C-alpha positions as YAML, in Angstrom:
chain: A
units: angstrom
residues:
- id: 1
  name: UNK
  ca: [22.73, 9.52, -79.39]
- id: 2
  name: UNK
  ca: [24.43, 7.65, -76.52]
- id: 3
  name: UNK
  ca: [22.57, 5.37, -74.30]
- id: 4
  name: UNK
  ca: [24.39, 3.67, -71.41]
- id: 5
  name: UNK
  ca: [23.17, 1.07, -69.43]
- id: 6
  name: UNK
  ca: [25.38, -0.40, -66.03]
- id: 7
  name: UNK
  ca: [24.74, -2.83, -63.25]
- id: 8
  name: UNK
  ca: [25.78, -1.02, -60.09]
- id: 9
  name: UNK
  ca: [25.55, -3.58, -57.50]
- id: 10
  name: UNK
  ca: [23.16, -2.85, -54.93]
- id: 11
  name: UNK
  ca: [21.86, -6.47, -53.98]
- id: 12
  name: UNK
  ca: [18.81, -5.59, -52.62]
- id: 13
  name: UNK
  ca: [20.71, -3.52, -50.24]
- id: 14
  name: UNK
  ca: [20.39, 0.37, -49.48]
- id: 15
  name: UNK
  ca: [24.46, 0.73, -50.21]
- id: 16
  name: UNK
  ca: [25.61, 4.29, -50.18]
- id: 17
  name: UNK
  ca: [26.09, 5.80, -53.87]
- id: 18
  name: UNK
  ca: [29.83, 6.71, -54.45]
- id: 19
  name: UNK
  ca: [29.27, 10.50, -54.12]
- id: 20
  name: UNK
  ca: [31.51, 10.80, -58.07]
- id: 21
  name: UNK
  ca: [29.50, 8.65, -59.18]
- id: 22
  name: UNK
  ca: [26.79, 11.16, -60.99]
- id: 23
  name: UNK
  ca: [30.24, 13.03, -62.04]
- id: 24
  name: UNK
  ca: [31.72, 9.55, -63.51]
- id: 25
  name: UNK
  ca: [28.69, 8.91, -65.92]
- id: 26
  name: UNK
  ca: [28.28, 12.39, -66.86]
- id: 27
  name: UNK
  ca: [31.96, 12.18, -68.12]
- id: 28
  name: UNK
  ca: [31.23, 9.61, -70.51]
- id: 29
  name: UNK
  ca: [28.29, 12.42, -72.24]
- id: 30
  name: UNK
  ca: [25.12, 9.72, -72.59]
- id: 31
  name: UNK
  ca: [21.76, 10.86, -73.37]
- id: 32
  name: UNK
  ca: [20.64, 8.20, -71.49]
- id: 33
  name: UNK
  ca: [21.30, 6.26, -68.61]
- id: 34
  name: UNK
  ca: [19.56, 2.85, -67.46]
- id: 35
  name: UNK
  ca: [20.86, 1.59, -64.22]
- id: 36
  name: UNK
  ca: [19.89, -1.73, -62.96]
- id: 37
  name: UNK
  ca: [20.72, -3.86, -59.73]
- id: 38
  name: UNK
  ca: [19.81, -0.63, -58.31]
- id: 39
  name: UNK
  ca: [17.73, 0.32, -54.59]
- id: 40
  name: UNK
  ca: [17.15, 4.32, -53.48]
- id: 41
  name: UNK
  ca: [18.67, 4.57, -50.11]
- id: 42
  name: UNK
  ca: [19.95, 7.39, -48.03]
- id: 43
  name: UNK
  ca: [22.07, 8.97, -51.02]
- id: 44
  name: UNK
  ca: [19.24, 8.54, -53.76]
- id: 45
  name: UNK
  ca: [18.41, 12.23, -53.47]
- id: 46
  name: UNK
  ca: [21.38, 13.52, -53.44]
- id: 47
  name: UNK
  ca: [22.37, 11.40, -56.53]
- id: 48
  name: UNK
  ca: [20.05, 12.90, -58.26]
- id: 49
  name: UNK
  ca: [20.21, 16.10, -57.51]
- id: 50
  name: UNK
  ca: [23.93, 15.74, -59.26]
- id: 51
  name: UNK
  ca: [22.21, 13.95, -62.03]
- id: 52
  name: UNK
  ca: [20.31, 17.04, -62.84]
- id: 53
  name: UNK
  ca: [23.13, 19.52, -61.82]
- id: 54
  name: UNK
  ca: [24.56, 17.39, -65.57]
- id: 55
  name: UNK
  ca: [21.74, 18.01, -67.35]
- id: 56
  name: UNK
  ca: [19.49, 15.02, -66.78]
- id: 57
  name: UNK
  ca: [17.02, 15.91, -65.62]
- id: 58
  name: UNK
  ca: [14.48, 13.64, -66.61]
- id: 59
  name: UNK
  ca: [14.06, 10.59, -64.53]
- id: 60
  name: UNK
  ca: [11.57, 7.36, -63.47]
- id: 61
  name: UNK
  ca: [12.53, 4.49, -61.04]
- id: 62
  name: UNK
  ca: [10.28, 1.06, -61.34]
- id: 63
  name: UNK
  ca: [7.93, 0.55, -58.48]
- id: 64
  name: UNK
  ca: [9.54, 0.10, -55.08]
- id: 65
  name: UNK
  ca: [9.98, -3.59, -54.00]
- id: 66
  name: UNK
  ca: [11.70, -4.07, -50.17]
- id: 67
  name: UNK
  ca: [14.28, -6.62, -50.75]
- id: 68
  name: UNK
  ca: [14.36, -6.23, -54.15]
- id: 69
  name: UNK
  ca: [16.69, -4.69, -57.01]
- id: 70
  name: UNK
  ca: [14.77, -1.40, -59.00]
- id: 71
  name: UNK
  ca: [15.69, -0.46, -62.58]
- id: 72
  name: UNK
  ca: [16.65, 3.97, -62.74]
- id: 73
  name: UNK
  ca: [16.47, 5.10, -65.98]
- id: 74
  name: UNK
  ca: [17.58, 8.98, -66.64]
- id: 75
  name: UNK
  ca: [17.86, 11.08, -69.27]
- id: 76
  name: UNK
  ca: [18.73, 14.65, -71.18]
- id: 77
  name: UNK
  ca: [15.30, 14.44, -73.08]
- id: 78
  name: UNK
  ca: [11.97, 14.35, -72.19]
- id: 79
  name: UNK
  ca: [10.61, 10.71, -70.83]
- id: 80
  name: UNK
  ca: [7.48, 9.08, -70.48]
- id: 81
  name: UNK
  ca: [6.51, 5.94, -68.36]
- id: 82
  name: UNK
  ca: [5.64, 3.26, -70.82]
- id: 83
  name: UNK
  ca: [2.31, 0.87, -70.35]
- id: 84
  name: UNK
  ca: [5.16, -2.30, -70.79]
- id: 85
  name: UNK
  ca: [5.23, -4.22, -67.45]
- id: 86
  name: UNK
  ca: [6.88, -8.02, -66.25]
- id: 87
  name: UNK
  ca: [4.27, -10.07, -65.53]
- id: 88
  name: UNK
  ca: [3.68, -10.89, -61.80]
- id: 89
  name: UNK
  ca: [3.04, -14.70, -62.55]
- id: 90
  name: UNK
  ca: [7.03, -15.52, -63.03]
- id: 91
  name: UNK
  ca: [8.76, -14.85, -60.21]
- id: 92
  name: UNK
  ca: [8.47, -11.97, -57.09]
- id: 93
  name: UNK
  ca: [11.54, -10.58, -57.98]
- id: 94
  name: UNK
  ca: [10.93, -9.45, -61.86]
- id: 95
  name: UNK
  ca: [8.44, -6.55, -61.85]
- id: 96
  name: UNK
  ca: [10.61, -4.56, -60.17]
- id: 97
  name: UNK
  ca: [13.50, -5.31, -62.20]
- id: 98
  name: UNK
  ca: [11.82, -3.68, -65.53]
- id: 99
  name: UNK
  ca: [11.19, -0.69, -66.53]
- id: 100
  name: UNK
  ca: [9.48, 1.09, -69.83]
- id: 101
  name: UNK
  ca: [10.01, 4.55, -70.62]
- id: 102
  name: UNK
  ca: [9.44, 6.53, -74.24]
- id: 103
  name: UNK
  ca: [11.57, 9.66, -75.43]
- id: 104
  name: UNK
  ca: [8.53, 11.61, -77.56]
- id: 105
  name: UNK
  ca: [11.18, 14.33, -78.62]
- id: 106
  name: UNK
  ca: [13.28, 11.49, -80.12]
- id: 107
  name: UNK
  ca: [10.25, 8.74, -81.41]
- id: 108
  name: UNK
  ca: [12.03, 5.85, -79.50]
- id: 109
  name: UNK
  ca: [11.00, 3.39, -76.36]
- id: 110
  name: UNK
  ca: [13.56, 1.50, -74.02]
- id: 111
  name: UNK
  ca: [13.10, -1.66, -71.99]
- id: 112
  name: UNK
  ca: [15.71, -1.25, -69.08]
- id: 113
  name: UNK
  ca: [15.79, -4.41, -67.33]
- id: 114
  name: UNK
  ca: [17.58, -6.79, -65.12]
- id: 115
  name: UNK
  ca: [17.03, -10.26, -65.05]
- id: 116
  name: UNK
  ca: [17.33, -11.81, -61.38]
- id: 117
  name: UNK
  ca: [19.95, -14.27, -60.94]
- id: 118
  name: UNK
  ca: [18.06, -17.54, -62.09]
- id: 119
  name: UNK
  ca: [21.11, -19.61, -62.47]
- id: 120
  name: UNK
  ca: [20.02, -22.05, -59.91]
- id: 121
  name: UNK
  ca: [16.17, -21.81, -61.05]
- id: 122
  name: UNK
  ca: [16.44, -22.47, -65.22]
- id: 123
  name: UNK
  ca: [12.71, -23.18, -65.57]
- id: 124
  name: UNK
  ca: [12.40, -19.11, -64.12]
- id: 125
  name: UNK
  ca: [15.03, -17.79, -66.66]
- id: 126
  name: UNK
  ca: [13.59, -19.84, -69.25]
- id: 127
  name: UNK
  ca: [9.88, -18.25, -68.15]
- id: 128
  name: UNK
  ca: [12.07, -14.64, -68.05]
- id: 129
  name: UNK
  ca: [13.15, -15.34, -71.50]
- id: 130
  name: UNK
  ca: [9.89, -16.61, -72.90]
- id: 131
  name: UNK
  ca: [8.50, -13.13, -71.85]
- id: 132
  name: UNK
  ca: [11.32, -10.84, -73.30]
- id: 133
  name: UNK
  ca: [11.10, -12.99, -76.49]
- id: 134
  name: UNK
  ca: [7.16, -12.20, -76.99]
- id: 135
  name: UNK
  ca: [7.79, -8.53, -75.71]
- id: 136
  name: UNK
  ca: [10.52, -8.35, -78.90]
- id: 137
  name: UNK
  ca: [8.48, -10.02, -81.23]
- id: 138
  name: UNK
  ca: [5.22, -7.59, -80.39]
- id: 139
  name: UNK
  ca: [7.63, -4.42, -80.37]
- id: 140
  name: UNK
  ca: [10.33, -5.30, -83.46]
- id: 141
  name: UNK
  ca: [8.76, -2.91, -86.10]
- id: 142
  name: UNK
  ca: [8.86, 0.00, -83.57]
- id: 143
  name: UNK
  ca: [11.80, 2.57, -82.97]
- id: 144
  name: UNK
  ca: [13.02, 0.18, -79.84]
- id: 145
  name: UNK
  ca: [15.82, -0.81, -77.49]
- id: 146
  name: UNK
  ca: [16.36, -3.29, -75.14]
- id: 147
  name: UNK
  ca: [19.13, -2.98, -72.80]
- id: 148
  name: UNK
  ca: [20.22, -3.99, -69.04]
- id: 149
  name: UNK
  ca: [21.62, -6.96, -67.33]
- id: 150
  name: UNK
  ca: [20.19, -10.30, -68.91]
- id: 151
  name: UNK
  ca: [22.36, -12.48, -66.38]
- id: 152
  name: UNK
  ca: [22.97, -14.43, -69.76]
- id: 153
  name: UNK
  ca: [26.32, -14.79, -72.27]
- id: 154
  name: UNK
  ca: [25.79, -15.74, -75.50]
- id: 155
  name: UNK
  ca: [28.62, -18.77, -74.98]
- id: 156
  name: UNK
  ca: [26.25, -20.24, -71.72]
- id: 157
  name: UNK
  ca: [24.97, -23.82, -72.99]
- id: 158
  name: UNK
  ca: [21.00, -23.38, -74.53]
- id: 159
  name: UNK
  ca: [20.00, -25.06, -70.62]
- id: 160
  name: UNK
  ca: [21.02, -21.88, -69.47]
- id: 161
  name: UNK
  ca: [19.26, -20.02, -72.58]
- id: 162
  name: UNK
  ca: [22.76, -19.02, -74.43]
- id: 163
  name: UNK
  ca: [20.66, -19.45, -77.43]
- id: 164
  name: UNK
  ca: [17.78, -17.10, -76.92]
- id: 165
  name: UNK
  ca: [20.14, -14.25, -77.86]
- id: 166
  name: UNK
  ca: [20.66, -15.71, -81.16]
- id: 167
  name: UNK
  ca: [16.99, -16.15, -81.50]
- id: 168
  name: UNK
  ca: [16.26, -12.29, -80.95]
- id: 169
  name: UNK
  ca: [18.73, -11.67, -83.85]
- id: 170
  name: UNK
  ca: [17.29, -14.36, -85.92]
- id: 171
  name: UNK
  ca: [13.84, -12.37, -85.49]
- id: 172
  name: UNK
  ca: [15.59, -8.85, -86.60]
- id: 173
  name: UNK
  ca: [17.18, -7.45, -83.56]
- id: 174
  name: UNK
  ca: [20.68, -6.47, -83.86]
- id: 175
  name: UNK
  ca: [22.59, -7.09, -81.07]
- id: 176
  name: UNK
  ca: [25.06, -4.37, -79.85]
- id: 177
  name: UNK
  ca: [27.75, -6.45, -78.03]
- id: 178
  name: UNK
  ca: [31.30, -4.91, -78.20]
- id: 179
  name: UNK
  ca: [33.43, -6.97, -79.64]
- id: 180
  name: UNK
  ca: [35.97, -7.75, -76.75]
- id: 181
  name: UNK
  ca: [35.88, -7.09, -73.23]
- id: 182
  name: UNK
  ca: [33.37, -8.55, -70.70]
- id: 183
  name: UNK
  ca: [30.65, -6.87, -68.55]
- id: 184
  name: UNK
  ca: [31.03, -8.66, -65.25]
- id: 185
  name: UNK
  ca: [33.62, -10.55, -63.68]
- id: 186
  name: UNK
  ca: [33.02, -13.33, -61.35]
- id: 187
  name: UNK
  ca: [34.44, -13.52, -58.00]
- id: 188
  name: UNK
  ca: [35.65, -16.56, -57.18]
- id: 189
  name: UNK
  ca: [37.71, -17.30, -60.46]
- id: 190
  name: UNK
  ca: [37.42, -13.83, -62.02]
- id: 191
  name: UNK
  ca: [36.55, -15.11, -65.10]
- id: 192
  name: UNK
  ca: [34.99, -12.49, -67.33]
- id: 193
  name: UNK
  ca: [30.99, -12.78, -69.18]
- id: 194
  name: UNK
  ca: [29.15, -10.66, -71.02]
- id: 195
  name: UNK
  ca: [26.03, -10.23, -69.27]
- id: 196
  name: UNK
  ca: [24.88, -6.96, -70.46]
- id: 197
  name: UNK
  ca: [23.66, -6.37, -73.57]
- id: 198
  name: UNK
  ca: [21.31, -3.79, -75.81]
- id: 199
  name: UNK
  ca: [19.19, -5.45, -78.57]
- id: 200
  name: UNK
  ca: [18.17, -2.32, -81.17]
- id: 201
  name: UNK
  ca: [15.08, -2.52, -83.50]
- id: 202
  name: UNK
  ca: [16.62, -1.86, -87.52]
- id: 203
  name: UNK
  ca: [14.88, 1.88, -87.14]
- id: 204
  name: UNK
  ca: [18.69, 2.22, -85.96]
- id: 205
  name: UNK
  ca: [22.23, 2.51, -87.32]
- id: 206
  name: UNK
  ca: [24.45, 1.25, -84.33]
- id: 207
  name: UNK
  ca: [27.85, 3.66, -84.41]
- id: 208
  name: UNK
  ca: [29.65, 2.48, -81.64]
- id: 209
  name: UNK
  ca: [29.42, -0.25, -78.84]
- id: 210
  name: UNK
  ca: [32.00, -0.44, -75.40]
- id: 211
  name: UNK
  ca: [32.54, -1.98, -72.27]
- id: 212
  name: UNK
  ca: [34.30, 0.45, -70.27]
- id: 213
  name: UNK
  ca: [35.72, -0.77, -66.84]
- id: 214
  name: UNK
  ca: [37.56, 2.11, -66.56]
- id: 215
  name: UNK
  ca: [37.78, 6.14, -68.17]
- id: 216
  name: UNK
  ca: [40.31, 8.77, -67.11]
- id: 217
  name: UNK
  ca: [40.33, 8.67, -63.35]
- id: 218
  name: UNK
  ca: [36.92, 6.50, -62.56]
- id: 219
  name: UNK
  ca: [37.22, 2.96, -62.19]
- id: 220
  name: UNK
  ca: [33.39, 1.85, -62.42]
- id: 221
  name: UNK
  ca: [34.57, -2.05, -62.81]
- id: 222
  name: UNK
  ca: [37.31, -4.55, -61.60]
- id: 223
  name: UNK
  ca: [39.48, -5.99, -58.55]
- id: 224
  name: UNK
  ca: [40.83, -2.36, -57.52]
- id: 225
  name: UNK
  ca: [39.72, -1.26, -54.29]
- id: 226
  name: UNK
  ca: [38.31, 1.61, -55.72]
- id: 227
  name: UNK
  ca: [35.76, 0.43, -58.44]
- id: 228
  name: UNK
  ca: [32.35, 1.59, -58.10]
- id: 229
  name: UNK
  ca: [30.64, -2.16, -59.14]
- id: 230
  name: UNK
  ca: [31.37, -5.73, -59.88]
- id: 231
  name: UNK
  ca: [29.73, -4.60, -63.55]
- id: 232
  name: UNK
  ca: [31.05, -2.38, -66.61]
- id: 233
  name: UNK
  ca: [29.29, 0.15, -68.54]
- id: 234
  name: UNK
  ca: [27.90, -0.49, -71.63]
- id: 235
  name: UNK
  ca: [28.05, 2.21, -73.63]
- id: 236
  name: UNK
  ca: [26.35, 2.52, -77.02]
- id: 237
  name: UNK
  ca: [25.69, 4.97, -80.05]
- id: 238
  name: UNK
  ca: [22.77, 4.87, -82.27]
- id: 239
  name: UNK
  ca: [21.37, 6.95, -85.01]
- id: 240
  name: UNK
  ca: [18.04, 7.12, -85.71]
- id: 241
  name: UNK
  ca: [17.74, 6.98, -89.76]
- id: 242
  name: UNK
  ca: [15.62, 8.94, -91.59]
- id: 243
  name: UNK
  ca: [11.87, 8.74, -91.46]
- id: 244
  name: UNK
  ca: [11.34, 6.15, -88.73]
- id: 245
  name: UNK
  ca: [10.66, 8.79, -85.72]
...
């Protein structure tokens, strides 16, 4: 099964979905697709209604914020809306950047979820992390994944909470992070980080793990005029193993 999660640079702002987009995704054949940084505007419908047109046709958004990012999560399988919610004691902006969802035909949950950019606020992102870290620990002997934009790289000092992705492996997560490539690259210097990750319970084999900037004729990440966000995809492939549905 291939679940693919990808920051597509919305801002807050109601930008205009590239109208390939839907077509773009679809070529790289996920299951399931978790889309963060993300706000319905004008083309939200449309997108999709070319979404379904590829088979998923199984969709929830997290709760409408004005001003604020939403996490889309779709799929080719049947979802649920999970009881899993950010607390609303953190910061204004996380609630709306999470989102819980459960495939019963497949015996797994997903966490999609953006954290905000805390860079300038590291008692927040240490409060963020705090709350992801007790979410793992109360969900690591489930069928799980957690995937999405975590605004962190695993090189970033431990003030800036580099180390709490260690600590979710250390506590029996296995981290799918390619093993070159970034995820985002920066504007001013256009140094590349690896901000998006997918942290998989052991009910899982991991198969496959990719950052893909670019795939046949759709650039979805990079300087060229025509990429589609300032992110990658991250594309990953899990099996289930036997008996843990």
């Amino acid at each position: 099964m291939k679940l693919l999660t990808w920051n597509i640079n919305h801002r807050t702002c109601n930008k205009k979905i590239p109208y390939h987009m839907a077509k773009a995704i679809a070529s790289l054949t996920p299951d399931v697709i978790v889309l963060t940084e993300y706000v319905p505007g004008s083309s939200h419908q449309i997108f999709i209604e070319q979404l379904e047109s590829y088979g998923f046709t199984h969709h929830f958004m997290s709760k409408r914020a004005l001003k604020e990012n939403q996490v889309f999560i779709a799929a080719n399988t049947k979802l649920e809306c999970g009881n899993i919610l950010a607390p609303t004691n953190i910061d204004k902006s996380l609630p709306s950047n999470v989102l819980h969802v459960f495939l019963p035909e497949k015996g797994f949950n997903i966490l999609g979820l953006r954290m905000p950019d805390y860079s300038k606020l590291p008692k927040i992102k240490r409060q963020c992390w705090d709350w992801i870290q007790q979410i793992a620990a109360e969900n690591v002997d489930l069928p799980f994944v957690i995937m999405g934009d975590f605004n962190t790289d695993p090189v970033d000092s431990k003030a800036k909470c580099g180390d709490r992705i260690n600590k979710l492996k250390d506590n029996g997560w296995q981290h799918s992070i390619p093993s070159s490539g970034a995820s985002y690259w920066a504007i001013i210097n256009g140094s590349g980080r690896r901000l998006d990750h997918a942290f998989i319970s052991g009910h899982f084999d991991v198969l496959a793990t990719e950052y893909i900037s670019e795939s046949g004729s759709y650039v979805f990440a990079g300087k060229k005029s025509e990429a589609m966000s300032d992110h990658a995809v991250l594309l990953i492939e899990v099996n289930i193993k036997s008996g843990c549905q």
